[in-house]
XYZ file of C-alpha atoms in Angstrom:
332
model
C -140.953 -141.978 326.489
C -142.531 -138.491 326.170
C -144.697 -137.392 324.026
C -147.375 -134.745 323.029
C -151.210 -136.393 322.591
C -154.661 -134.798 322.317
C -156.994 -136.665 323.632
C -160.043 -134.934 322.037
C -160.612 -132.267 318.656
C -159.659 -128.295 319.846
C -157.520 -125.747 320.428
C -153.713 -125.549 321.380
C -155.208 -126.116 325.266
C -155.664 -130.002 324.350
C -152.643 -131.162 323.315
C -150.906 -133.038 326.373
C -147.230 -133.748 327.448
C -147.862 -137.520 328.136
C -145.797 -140.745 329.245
C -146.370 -143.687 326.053
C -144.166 -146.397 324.696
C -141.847 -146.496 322.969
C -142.680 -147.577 319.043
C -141.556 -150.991 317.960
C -140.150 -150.592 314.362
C -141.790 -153.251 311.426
C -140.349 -153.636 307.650
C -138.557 -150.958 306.114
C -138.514 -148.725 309.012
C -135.808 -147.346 311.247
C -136.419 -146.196 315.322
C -135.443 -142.267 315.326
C -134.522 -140.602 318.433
C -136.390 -137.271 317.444
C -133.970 -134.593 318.071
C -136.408 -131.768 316.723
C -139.923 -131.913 315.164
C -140.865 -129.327 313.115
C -144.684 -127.970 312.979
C -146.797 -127.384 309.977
C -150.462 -126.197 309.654
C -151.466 -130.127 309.066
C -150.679 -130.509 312.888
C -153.055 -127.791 313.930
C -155.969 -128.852 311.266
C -155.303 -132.244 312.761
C -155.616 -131.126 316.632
C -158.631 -129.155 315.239
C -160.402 -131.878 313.887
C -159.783 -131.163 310.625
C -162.316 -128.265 310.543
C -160.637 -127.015 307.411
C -162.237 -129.953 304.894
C -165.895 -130.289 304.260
C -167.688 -132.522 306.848
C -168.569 -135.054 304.194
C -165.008 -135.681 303.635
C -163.448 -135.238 307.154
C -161.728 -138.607 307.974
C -162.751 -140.234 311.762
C -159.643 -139.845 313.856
C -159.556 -142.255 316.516
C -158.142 -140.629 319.645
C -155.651 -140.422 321.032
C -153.069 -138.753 318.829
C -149.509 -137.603 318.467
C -149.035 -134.917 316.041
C -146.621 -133.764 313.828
C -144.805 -135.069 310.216
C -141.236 -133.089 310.399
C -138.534 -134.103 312.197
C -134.604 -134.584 312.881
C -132.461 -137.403 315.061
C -129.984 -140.236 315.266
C -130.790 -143.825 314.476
C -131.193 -145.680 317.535
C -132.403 -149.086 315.666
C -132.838 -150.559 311.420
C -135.000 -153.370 310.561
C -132.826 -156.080 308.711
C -134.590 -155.345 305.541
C -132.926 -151.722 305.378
C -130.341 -150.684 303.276
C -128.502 -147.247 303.550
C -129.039 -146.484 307.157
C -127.426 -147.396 310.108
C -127.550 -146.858 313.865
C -125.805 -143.291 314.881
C -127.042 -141.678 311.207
C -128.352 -138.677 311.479
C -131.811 -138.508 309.896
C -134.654 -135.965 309.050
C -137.682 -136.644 307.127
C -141.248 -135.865 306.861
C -142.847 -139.286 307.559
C -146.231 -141.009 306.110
C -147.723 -137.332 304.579
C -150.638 -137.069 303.295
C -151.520 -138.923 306.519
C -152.030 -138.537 310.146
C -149.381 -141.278 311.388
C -146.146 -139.410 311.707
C -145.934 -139.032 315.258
C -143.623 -136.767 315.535
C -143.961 -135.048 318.388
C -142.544 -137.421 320.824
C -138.797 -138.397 321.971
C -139.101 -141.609 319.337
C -140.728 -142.360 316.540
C -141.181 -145.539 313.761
C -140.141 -144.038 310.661
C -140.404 -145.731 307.175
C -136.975 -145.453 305.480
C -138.292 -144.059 302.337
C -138.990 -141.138 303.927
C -135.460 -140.098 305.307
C -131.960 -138.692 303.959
C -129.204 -138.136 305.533
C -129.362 -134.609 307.359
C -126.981 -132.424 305.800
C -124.124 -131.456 307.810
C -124.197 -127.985 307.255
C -127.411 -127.579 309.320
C -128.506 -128.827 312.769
C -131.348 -130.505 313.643
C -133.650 -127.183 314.657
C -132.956 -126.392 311.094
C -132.976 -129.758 309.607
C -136.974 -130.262 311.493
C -138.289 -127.399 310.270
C -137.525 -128.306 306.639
C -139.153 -131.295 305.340
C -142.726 -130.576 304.486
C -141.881 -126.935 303.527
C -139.321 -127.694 301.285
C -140.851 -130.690 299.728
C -143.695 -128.975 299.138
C -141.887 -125.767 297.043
C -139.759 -128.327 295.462
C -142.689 -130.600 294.432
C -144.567 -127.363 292.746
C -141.382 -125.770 291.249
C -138.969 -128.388 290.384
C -140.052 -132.146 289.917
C -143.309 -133.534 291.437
C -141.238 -136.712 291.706
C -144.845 -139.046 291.772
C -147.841 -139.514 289.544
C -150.837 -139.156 292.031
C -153.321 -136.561 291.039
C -153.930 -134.071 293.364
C -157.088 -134.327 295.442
C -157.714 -130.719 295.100
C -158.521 -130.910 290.549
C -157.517 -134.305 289.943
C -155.266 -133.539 287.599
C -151.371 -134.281 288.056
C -149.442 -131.722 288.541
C -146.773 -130.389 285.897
C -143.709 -127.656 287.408
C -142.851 -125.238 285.113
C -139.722 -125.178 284.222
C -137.836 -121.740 285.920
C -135.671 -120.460 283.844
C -133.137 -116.948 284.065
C -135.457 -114.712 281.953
C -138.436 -115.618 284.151
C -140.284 -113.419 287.033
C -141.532 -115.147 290.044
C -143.871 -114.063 292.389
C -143.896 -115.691 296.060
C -147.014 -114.422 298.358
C -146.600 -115.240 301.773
C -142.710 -115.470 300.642
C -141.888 -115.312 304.546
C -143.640 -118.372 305.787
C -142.553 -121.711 305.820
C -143.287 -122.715 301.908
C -142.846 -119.306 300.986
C -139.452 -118.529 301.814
C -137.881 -121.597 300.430
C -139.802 -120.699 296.885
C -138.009 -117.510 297.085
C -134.851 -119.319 297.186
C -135.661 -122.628 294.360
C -136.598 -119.603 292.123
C -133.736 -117.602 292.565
C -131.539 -120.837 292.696
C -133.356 -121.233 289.536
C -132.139 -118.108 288.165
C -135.708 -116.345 288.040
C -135.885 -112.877 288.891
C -137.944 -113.007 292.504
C -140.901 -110.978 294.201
C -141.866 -111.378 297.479
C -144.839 -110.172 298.822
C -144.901 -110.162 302.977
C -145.233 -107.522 305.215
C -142.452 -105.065 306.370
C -141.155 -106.554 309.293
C -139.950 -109.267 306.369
C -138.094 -107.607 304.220
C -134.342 -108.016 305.266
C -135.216 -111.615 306.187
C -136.392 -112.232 302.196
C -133.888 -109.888 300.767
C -131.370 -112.263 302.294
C -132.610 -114.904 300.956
C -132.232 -113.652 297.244
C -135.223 -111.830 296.715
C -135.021 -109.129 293.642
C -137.936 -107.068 294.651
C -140.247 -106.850 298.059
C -144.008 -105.889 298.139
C -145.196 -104.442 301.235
C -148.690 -106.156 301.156
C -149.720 -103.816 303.994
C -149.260 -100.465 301.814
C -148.809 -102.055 298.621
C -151.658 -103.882 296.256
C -148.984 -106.271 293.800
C -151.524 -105.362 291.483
C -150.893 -102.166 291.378
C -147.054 -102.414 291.084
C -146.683 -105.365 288.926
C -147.130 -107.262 285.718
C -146.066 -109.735 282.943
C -145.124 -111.984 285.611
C -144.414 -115.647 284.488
C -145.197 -117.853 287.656
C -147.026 -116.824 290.856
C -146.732 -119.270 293.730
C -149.313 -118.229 296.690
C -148.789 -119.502 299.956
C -151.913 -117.495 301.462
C -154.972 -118.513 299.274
C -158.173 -118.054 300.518
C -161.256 -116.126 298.915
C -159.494 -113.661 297.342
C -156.163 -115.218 295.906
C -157.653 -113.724 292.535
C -156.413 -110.390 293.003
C -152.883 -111.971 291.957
C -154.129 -113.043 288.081
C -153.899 -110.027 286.738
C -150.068 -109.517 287.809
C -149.454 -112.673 285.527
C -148.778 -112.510 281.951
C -151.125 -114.436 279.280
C -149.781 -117.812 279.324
C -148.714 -117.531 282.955
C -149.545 -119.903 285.882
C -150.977 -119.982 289.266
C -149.599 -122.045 292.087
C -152.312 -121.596 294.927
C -150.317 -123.788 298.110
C -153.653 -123.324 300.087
C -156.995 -123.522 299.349
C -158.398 -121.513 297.036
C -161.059 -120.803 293.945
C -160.494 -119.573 290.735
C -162.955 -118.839 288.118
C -162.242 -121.163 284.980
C -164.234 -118.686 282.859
C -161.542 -115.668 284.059
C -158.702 -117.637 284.089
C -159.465 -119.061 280.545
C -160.220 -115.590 279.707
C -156.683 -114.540 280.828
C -155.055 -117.635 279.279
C -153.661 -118.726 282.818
C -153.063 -122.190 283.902
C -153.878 -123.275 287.698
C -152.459 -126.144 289.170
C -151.648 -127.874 292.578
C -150.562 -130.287 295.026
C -150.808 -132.636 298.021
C -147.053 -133.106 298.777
C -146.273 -136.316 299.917
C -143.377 -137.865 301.461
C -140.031 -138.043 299.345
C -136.744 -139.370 300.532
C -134.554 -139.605 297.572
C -135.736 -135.728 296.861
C -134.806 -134.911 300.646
C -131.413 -135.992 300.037
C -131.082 -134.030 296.729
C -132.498 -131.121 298.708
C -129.902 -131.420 301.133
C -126.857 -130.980 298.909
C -128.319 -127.656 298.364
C -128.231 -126.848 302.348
C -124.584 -128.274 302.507
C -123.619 -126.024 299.636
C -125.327 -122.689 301.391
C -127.858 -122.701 298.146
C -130.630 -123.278 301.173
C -131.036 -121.652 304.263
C -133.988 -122.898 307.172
C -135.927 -119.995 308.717
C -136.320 -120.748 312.247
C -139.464 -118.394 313.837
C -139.082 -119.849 317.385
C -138.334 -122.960 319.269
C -140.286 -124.837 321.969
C -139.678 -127.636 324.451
C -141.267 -130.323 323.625
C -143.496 -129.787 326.702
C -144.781 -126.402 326.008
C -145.983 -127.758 322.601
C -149.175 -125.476 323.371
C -147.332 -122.407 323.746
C -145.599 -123.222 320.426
C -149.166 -124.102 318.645
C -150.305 -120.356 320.008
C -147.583 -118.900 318.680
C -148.198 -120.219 315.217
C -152.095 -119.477 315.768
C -150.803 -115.483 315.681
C -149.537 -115.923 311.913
C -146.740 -113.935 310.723
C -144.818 -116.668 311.253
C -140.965 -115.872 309.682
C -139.827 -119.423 308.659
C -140.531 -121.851 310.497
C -141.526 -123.001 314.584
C -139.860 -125.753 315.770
C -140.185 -128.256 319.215
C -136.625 -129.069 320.387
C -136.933 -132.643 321.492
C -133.401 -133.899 322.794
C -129.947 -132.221 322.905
């Protein structure tokens, strides 16, 4: 089969279109014809090395190595100890996150039941790939954590707060891939919604439910907003603090990417901080995907790719901006 490898830590220019085996499936796994993987920013930290952690805690990857978590297919083969699957289902999942054994990228993969749901009709596979790890990972913040694990990040286990129709929402980076389906839990949720994104976003989020759009170009939310009950930021980064004081006393933080707060200020301000590592969630993927089949969820699609010109689509994400989500089409 085909499938993309790197062969060595760097940029988009490693990352080869290469002839492997196909996987053999063990226990509790089911062989996928991938039909679409989506791509997240774990696949490029990966291909980077993972530059992005300290080098004390940077795991040794052992080379080489197919990318990529997300994906969507048929069934092509269930190991006699699965129940609830069978050959010709159509699958999507985000498979073995946190982790680096996914394997994604390629025309099969191995993938562990637990990970899968059924992909909901109402969407095809483009759309079903580029939802898994975004979705989980608003769903696992907003609306049940659905594990115990404490998150690597504080050690403490994260709590959602319950959204309710008298609360305000922020969403920064609402247009990305986490952002724009928090823009859509929260309003599903009944909160009223801000999104913060730059212009060319606007319609795209306003589409997707949201009460009120922040230019962050022109606009400082700071400057425009307050009392809000829950901020979810997608961006992070050094100065993610600039969105406290748009939060009510008693409000809470909900940095997706890294980022440092000041427990002296925040205590100051009353706000709690909390976050995740999403991790892999079947039974929550197929509660998510009622959602989809009832139009409560729509899948941002930036771009698509061949599977073959993954490094065009791993340039494309390196430019940002990214409107949803970027997605390798794998087989019709």
């Amino acid at each position: 089969m085909k499938a993309i490898q790197f062969h060595e830590a760097g940029g988009p220019e490693v990352l080869r279109y290469d002839e492997v085996p196909v996987p053999e499936i063990g226990p509790g796994e089911v062989l996928v014809r991938v039909h679409a993987a989506g791509i997240n920013p774990p696949d490029w930290y990966l291909r980077e090395g993972m530059k992005v952690m300290p080098a004390e805690m940077r795991p040794a990857l052992e080379f080489p190595l197919i990318p990529g978590t997300d994906m969507s297919g048929v069934v092509e083969a269930v190991a006699p100890d699965v129940l609830g699957f069978a050959v010709g289902d159509e699958v999507f999942g985000m498979l073995r996150f946190p982790g680096f054994d996914g394997r994604t990228y390629a025309e099969y993969v191995a993938a562990p039941a637990s990970d899968l749901a059924h992909k909901p009709a109402g969407i095809d596979h483009v759309q079903a790939a580029g939802a898994p790890m975004a979705v989980l990972t608003a769903w696992q913040y907003l609306v049940d954590l659905g594990h115990d694990v404490p998150s690597p990040f504080t050690g403490q286990v994260h709590q959602p707060v319950p959204i309710t129709p008298e609360m305000t929402v922020l969403v920064n980076g609402a247009a990305g891939g986490v952002g724009h389906f928090a823009v859509q839990l929260a309003k599903w949720k009944g909160a009223h919604v801000i999104a913060v994104a730059s212009s060319r976003h606007e319609q795209f989020l306003r589409k997707l439910g949201a009460d009120e759009f922040i230019d962050y170009t022109t606009t400082r939310a700071a400057d425009v907003v307050s009392g809000v009950d829950l901020v979810i930021d997608t961006v992070g980064g050094p100065d993610s603090s600039r969105f406290l004081t748009v939060l009510k006393r008693g409000g809470t933080m909900l940095p997706v990417f890294f980022a440092q707060y000041d427990p002296e200020e925040t205590a100051r301000l009353d706000i709690a901080v909390s976050n995740i590592q999403v991790r892999s969630n079947g039974p929550q993927l197929a509660e998510i995907g009622r959602l989809f089949d009832e139009g409560k969820l729509q899948v941002g699609v930036d771009s698509t790719y061949p599977l073959s010109e993954a490094v065009s689509a791993h340039t494309r994400a390196a430019q940002g901006h990214i409107q949803g989500k970027i997605v390798l089409t794998v087989a019709s």
